CSV table of C-alpha atoms (C1' of nucleotides) in Angstrom, one decimal:
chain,number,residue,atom,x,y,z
A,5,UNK,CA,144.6,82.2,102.4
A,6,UNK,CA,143.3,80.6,99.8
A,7,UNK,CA,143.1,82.8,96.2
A,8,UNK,CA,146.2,84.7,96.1
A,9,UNK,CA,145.6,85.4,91.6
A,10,UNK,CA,144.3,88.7,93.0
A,11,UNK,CA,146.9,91.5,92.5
A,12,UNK,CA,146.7,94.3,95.7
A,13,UNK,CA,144.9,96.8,93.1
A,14,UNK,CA,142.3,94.5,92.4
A,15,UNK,CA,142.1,93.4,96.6
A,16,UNK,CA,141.4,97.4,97.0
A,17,UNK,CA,139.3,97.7,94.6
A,18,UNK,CA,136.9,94.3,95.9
A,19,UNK,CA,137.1,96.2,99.3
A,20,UNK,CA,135.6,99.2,98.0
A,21,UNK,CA,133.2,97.5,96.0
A,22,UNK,CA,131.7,95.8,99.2
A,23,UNK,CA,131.9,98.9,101.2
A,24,UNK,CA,129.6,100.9,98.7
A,25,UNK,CA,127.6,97.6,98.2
A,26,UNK,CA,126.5,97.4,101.6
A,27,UNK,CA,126.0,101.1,102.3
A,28,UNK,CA,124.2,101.8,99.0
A,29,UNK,CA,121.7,98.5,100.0
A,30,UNK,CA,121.1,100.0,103.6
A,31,UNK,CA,120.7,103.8,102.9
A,32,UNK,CA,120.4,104.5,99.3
A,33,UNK,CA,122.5,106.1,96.8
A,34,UNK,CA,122.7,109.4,97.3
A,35,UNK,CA,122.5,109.7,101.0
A,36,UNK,CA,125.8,107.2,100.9
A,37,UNK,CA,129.2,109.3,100.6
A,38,UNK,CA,132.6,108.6,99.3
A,39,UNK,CA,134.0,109.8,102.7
A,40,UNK,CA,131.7,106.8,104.2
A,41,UNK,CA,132.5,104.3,101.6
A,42,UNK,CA,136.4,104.9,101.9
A,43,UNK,CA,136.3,104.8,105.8
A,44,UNK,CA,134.5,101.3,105.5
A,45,UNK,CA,136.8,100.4,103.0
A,46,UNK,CA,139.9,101.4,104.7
A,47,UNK,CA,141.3,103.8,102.9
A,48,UNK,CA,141.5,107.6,101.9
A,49,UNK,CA,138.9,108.9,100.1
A,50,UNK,CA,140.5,110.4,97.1
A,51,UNK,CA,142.1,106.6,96.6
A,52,UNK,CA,138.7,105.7,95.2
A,53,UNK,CA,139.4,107.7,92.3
A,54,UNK,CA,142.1,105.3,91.3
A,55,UNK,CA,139.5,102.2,91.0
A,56,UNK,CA,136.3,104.2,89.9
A,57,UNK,CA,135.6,107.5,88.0
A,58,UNK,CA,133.0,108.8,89.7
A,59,UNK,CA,131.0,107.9,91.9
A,60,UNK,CA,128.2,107.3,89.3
A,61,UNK,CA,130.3,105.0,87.4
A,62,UNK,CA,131.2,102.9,90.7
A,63,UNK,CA,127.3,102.3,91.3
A,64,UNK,CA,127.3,100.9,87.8
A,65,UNK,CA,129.7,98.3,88.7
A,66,UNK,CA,128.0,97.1,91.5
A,67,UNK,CA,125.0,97.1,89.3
A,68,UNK,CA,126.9,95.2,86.5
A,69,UNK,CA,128.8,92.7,89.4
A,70,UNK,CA,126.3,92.6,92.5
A,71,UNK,CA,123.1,93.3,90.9
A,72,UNK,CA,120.3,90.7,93.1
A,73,UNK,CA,119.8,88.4,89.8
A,74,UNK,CA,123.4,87.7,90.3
A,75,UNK,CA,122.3,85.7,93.2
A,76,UNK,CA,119.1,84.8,92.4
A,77,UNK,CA,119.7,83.2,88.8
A,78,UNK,CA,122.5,80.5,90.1
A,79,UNK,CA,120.4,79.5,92.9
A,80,UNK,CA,117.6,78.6,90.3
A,81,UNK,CA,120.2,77.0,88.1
A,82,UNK,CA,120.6,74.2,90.5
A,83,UNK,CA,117.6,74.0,91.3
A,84,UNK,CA,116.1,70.2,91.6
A,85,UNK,CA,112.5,69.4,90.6
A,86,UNK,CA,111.1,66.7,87.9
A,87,UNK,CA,107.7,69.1,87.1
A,88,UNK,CA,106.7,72.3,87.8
A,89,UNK,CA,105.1,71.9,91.1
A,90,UNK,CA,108.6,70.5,92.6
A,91,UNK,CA,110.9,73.2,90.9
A,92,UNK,CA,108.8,76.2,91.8
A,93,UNK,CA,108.4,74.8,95.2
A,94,UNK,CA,112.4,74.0,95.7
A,95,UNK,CA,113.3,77.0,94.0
A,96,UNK,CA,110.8,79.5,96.2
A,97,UNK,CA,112.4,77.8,99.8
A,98,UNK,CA,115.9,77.7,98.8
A,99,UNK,CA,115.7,81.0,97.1
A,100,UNK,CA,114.4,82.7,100.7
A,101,UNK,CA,116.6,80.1,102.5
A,102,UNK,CA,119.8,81.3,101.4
A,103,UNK,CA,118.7,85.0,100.2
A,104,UNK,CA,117.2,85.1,103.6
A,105,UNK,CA,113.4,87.1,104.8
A,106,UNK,CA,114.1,90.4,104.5
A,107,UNK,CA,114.3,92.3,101.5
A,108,UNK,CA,117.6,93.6,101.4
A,109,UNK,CA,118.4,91.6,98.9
A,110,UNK,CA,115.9,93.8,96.2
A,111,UNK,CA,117.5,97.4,97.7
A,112,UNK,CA,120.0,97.7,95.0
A,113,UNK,CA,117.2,97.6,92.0
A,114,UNK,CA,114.7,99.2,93.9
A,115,UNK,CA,117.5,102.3,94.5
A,116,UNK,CA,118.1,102.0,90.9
A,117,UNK,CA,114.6,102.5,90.1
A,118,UNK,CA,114.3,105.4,92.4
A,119,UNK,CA,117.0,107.2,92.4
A,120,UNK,CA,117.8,107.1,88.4
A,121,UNK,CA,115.3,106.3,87.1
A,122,UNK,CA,115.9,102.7,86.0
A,123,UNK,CA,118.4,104.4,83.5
A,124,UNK,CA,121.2,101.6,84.0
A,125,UNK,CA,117.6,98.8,83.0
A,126,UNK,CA,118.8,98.5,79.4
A,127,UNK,CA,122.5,97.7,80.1
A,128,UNK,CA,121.4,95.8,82.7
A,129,UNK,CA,119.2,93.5,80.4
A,130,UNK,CA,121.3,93.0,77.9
A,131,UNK,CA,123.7,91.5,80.3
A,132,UNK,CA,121.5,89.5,81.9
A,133,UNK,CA,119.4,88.1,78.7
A,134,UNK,CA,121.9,85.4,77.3
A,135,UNK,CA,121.6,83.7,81.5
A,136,UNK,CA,118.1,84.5,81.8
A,137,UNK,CA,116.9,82.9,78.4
A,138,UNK,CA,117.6,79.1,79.7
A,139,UNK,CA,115.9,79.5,82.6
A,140,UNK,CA,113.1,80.6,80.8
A,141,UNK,CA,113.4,77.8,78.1
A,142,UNK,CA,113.2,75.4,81.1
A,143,UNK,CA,110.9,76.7,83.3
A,144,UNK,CA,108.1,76.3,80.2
A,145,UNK,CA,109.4,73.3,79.3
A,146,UNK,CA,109.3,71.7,83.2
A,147,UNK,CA,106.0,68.9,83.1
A,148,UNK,CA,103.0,69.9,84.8
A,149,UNK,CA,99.7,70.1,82.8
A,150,UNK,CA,100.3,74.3,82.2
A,151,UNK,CA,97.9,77.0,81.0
A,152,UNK,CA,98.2,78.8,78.2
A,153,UNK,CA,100.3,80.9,79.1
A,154,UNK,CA,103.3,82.4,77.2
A,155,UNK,CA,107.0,81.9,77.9
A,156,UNK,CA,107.9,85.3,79.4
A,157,UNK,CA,104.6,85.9,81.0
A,158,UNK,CA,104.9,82.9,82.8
A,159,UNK,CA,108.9,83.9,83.8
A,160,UNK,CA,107.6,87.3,84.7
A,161,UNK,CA,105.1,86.2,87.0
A,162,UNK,CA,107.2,83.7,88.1
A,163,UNK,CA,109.9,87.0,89.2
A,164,UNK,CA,106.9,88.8,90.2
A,165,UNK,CA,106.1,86.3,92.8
A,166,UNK,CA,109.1,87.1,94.6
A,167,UNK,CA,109.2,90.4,94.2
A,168,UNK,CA,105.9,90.5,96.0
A,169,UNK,CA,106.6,88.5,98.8
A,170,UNK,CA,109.4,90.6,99.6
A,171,UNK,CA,107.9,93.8,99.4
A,172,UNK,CA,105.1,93.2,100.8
A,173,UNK,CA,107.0,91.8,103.9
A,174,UNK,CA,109.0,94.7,103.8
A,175,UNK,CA,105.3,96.7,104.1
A,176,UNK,CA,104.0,94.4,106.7
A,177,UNK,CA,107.5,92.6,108.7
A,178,UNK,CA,107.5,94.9,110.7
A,179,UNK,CA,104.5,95.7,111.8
A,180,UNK,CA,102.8,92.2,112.2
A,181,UNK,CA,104.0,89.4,114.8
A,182,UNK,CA,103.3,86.3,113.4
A,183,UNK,CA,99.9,85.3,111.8
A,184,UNK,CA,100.3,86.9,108.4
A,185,UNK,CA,103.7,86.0,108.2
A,186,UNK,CA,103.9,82.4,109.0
A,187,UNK,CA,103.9,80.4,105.9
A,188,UNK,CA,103.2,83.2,103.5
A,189,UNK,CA,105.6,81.9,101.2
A,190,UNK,CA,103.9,78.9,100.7
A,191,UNK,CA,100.4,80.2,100.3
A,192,UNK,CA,102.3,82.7,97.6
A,193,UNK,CA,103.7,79.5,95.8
A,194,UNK,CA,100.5,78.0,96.1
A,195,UNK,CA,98.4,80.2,94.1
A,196,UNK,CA,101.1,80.5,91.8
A,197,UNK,CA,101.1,76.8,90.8
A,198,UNK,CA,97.1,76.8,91.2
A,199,UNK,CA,96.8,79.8,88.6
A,200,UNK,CA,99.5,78.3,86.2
A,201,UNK,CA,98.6,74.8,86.0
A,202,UNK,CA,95.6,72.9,84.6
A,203,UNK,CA,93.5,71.7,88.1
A,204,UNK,CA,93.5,67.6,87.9
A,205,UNK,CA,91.5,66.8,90.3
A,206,UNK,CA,88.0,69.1,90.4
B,15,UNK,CA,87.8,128.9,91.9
B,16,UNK,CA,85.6,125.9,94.2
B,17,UNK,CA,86.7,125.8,96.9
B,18,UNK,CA,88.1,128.6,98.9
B,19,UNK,CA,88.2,127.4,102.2
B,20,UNK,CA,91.9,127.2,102.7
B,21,UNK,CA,94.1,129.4,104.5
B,22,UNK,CA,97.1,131.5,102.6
B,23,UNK,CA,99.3,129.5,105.1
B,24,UNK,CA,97.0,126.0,104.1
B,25,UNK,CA,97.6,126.8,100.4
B,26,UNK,CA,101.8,127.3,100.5
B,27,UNK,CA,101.6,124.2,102.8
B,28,UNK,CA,100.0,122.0,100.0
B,29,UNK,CA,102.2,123.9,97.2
B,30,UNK,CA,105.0,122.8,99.2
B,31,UNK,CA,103.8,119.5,99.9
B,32,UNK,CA,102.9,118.9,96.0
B,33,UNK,CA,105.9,120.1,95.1
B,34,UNK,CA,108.3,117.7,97.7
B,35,UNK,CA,106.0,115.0,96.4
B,36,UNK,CA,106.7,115.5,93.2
B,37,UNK,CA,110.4,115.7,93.3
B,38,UNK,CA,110.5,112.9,96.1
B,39,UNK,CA,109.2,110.3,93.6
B,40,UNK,CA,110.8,111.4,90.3
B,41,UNK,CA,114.4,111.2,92.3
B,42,UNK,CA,114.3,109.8,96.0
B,43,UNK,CA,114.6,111.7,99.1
B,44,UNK,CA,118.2,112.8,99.7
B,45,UNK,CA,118.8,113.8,96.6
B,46,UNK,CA,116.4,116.3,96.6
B,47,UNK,CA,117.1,119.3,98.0
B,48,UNK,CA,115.2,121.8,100.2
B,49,UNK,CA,116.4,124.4,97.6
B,50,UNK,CA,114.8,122.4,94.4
B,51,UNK,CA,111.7,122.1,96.5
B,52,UNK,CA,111.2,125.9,97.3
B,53,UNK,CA,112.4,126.6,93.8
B,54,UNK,CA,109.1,124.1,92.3
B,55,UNK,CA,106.9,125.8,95.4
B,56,UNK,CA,107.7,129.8,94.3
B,57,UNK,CA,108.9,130.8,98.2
B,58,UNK,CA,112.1,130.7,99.8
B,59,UNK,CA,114.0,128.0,101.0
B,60,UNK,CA,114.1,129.4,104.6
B,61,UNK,CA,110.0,129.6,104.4
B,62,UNK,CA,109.3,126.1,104.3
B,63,UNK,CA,110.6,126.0,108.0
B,64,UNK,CA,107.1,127.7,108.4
B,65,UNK,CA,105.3,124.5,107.7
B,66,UNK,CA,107.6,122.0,108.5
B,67,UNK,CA,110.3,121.2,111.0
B,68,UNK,CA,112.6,119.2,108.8
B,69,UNK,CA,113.1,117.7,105.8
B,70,UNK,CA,112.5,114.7,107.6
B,71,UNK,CA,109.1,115.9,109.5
B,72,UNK,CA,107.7,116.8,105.4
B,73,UNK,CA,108.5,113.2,104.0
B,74,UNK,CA,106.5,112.1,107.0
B,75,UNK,CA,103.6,114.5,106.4
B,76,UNK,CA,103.9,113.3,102.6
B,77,UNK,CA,104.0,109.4,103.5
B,78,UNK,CA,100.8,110.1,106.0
B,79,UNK,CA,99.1,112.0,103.2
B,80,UNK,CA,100.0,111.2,100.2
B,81,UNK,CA,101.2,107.6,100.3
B,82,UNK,CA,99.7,105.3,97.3
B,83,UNK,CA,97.7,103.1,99.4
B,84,UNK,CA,95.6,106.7,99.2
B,85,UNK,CA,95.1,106.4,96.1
B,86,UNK,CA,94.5,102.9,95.2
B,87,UNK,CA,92.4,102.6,98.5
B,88,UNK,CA,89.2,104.4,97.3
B,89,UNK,CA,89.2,103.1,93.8
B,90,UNK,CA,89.2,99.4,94.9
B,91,UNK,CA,86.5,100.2,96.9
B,92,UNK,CA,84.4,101.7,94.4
B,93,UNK,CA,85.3,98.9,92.5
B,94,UNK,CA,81.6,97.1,91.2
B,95,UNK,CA,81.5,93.3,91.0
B,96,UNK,CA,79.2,90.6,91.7
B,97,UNK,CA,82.1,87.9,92.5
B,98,UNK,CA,85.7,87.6,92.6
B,99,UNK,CA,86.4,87.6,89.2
B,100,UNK,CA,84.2,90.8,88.2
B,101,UNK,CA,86.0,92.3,90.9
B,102,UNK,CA,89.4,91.4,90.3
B,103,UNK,CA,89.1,91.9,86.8
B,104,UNK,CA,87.5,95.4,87.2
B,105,UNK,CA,89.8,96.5,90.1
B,106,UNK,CA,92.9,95.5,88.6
B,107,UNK,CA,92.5,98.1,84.6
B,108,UNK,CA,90.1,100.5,87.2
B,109,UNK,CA,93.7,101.0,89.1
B,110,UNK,CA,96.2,100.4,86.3
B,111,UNK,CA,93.8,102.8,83.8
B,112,UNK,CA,93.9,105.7,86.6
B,113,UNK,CA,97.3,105.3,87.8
B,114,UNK,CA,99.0,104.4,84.8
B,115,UNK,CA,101.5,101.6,83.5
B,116,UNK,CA,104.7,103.1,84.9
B,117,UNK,CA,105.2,102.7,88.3
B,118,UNK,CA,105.8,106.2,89.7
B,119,UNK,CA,102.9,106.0,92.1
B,120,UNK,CA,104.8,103.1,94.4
B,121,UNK,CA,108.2,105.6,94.2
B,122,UNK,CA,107.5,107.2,97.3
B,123,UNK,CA,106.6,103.3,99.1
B,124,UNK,CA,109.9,102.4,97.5
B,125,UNK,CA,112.2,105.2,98.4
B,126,UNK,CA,110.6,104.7,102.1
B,127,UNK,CA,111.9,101.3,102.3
B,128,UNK,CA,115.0,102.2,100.9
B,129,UNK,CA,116.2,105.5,102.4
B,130,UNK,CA,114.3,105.1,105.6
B,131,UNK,CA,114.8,101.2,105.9
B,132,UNK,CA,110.9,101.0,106.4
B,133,UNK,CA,110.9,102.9,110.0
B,134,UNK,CA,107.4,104.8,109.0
B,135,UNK,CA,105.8,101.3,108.2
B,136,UNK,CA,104.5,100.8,111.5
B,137,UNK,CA,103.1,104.2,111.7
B,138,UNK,CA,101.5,103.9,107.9
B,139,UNK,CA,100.1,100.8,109.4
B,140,UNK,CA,98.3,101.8,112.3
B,141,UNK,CA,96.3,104.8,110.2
B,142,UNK,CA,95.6,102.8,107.1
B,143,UNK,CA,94.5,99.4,108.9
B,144,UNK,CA,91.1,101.1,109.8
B,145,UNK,CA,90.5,101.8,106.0
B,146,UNK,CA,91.7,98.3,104.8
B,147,UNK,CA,90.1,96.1,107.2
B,148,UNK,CA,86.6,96.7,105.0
B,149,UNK,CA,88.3,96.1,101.9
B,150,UNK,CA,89.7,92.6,103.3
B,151,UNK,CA,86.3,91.8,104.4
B,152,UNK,CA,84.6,92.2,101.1
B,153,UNK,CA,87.4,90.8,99.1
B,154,UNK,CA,87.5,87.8,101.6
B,155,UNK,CA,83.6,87.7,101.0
B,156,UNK,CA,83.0,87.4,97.6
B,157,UNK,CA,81.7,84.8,95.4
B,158,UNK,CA,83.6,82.4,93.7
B,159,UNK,CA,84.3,79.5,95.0
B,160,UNK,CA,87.4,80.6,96.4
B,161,UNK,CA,90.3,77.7,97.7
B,162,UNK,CA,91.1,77.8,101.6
B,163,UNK,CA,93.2,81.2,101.7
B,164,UNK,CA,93.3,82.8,104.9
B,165,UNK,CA,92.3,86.7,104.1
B,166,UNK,CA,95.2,88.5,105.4
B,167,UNK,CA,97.0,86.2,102.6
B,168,UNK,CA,94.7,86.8,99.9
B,169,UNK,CA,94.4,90.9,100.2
B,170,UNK,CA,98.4,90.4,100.4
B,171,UNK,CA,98.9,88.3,97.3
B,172,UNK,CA,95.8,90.7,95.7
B,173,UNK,CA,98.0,93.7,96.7
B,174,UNK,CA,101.0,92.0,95.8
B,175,UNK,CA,99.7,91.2,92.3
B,176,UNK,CA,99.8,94.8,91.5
B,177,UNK,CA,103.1,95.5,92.8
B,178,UNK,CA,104.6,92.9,91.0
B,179,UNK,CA,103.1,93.6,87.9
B,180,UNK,CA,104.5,97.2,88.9
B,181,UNK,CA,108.3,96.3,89.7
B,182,UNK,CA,108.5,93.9,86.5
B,183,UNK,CA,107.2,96.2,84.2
B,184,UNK,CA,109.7,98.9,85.4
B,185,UNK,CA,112.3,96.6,85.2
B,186,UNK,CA,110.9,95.2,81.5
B,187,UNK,CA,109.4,98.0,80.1
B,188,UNK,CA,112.2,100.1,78.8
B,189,UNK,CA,114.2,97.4,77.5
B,190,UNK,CA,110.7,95.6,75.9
B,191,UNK,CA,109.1,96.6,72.7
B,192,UNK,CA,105.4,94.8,73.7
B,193,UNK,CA,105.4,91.6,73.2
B,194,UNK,CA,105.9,90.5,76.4
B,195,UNK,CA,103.9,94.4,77.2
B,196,UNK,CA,100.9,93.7,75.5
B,197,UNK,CA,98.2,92.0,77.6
B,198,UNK,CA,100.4,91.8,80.5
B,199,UNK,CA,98.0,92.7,82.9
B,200,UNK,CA,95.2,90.2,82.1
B,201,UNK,CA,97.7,87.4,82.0
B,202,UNK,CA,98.3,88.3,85.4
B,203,UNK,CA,94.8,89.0,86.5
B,204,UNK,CA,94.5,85.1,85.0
B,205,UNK,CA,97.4,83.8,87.1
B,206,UNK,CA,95.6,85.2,90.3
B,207,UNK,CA,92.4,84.2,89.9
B,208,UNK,CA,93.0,80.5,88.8
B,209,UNK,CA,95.3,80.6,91.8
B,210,UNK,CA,92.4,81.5,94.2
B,211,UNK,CA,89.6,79.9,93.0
B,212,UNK,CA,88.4,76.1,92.7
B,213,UNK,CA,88.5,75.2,88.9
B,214,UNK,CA,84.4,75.2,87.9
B,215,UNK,CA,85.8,72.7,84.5
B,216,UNK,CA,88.2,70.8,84.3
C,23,DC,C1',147.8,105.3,97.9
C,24,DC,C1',148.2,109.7,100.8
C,25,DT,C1',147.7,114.8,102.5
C,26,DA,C1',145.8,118.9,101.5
C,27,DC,C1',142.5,121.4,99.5
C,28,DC,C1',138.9,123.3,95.9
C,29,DG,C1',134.3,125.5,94.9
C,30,DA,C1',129.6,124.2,95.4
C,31,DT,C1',125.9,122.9,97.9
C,32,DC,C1',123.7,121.0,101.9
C,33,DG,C1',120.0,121.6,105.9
C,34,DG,C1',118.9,124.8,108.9
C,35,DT,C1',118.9,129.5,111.8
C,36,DA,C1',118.8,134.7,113.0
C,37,DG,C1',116.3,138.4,112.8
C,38,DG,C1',113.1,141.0,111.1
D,5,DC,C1',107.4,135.1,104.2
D,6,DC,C1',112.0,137.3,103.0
D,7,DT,C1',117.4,138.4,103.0
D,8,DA,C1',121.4,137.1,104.7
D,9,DC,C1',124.1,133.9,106.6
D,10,DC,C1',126.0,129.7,109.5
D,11,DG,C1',129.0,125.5,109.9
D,12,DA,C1',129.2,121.1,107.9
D,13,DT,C1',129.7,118.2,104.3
D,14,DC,C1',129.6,117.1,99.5
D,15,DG,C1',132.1,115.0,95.0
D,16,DG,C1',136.2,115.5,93.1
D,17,DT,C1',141.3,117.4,92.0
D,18,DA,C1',146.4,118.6,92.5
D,19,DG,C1',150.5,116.9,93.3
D,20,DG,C1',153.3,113.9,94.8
DNA sequence: CCTACCGATCGGTAGG
DNA sequence: CCTACCGATCGGTAGG
């Protein structure tokens, strides 16, 4: 044991948290229950009640505490890299490394997107902004010879990069072996830098 | 009235099927229910067993006939464009001008990979690879100059392009104004193609 | 945090 | 293609 701050209330309420987490990633919102949730939890059902509202307002807190750019933006924090070229390609491998090759990772927001309509987006943005906003400031500062390209384009399709590699491995992981797979990521981080930074050599 | 070549029974089945699809994408598949869908397609609930086994068997009719690879499929190739650029450029406001900027029409890709954890992929892929192949092909055979991109990669990062541009704008666009809206797209279109293609200037 | 329970709604069937 | 209905399960509450 090695955190013992955490009052039982708040151990409960973790537990439930994870348990909804996990189902709501591998199944969606709607076709998760609160009978499922409290069984993977371990505990009654109605005993939710006493940590969340409804369940509406527990899928908010997992948005608001577990949301994927909770994972994504410290790894890009650390991130190493003296120029463009060396951040974007640390960033991309540890990034897949440690968020691992399928897509899970994106089911939360893409459910959110779905299944209500990207209602929680604003909230979720102006959360998110004030962490987002240095990234941003150093990513466009990083040395590299770059485009013309504006700051939050250039995070955008930096985002968007990811986002495409994942679902577009979800679309085709599963039904290709090998040959389409194998070093994708670096061909996707390849045209990335190619279409953001001024060509040196013709 | 053109066409009147359909069945009474063919004619419920599509009512049926537009009105599923509909629903499917504005609010995922299990919260949907079979009443809201009879309710939108005028019969009663029970008569949709008529035309479909299960609520299951029509989200798989729906995926194999309305999926948005169905859509995006025949305008790409009616695409014009002497080289990759024309193309690229043309294919990419050709799709976004006839789909629209909000990304409704990759809902019912989304929710599949969500709610069904991407089990129909496989079957999506063997009836769609027939029609893609050509498109790979052509896009692979352009002119342009083009860096050393295997084509399974480029039609994946072309494909993933859009989806990206997709995903971030729903994730953007209703907490955005349009400064980082406004020309979006080509910025994008810009990215890719000085990604793919050998600088002609440096 | 539990047991017991509420009304509502679910997907699907019987039978015509 | 409808009316009538099934058992199961849903989110949530009462009361302790």
């Amino acid at each position: 044991m090695i955190e013992e701050t955490q009052t039982k209330g708040e151990r409960t309420r973790q537990a439930v948290l994870d348990a909804a987490h996990r189902l709501f990633i591998g199944q969606g919102y709607a076709a998760t229950s609160m009978r499922q949730i409290a069984k993977k939890a371990g505990i009654a059902p109605a005993s939710i009640y006493n940590h969340f509202d409804s369940k509406d307002k527990m899928f908010e807190a997992i948005l608001l505490e577990r949301h994927p750019f909770l994972q994504i933006m410290p790894i890009l924090s650390s991130t190493q890299g003296r120029n463009m070229e060396e951040f974007v390609r640390g960033a991309a491998h540890t990034l897949v490394d440690q968020l691992g090759h399928y897509p899970d990772i994106l089911n939360l927001m893409l459910t959110e997107i779905v299944e209500f309509q990207g209602e929680h987006v604003s909230l979720l943005f102006q959360k998110f902004i004030p962490r987002v906003m240095p990234l941003i400031q150093r990513l466009y500062s990083l040395d590299g010879n770059m485009r013309d390209i504006p700051p939050f384009v250039l995070a955008r399709a930096f985002l968007g990069m990811f986002f495409s590699y994942y679902i577009t491995g979800a679309l085709l992981g599963q039904a290709m072996p090998a040959e389409m797979q194998a070093n994708a990521l670096d061909h996707f981080v390849d045209i990335f830098l190619h279409g953001v930074l001024v060509k040196e050599t013709a």
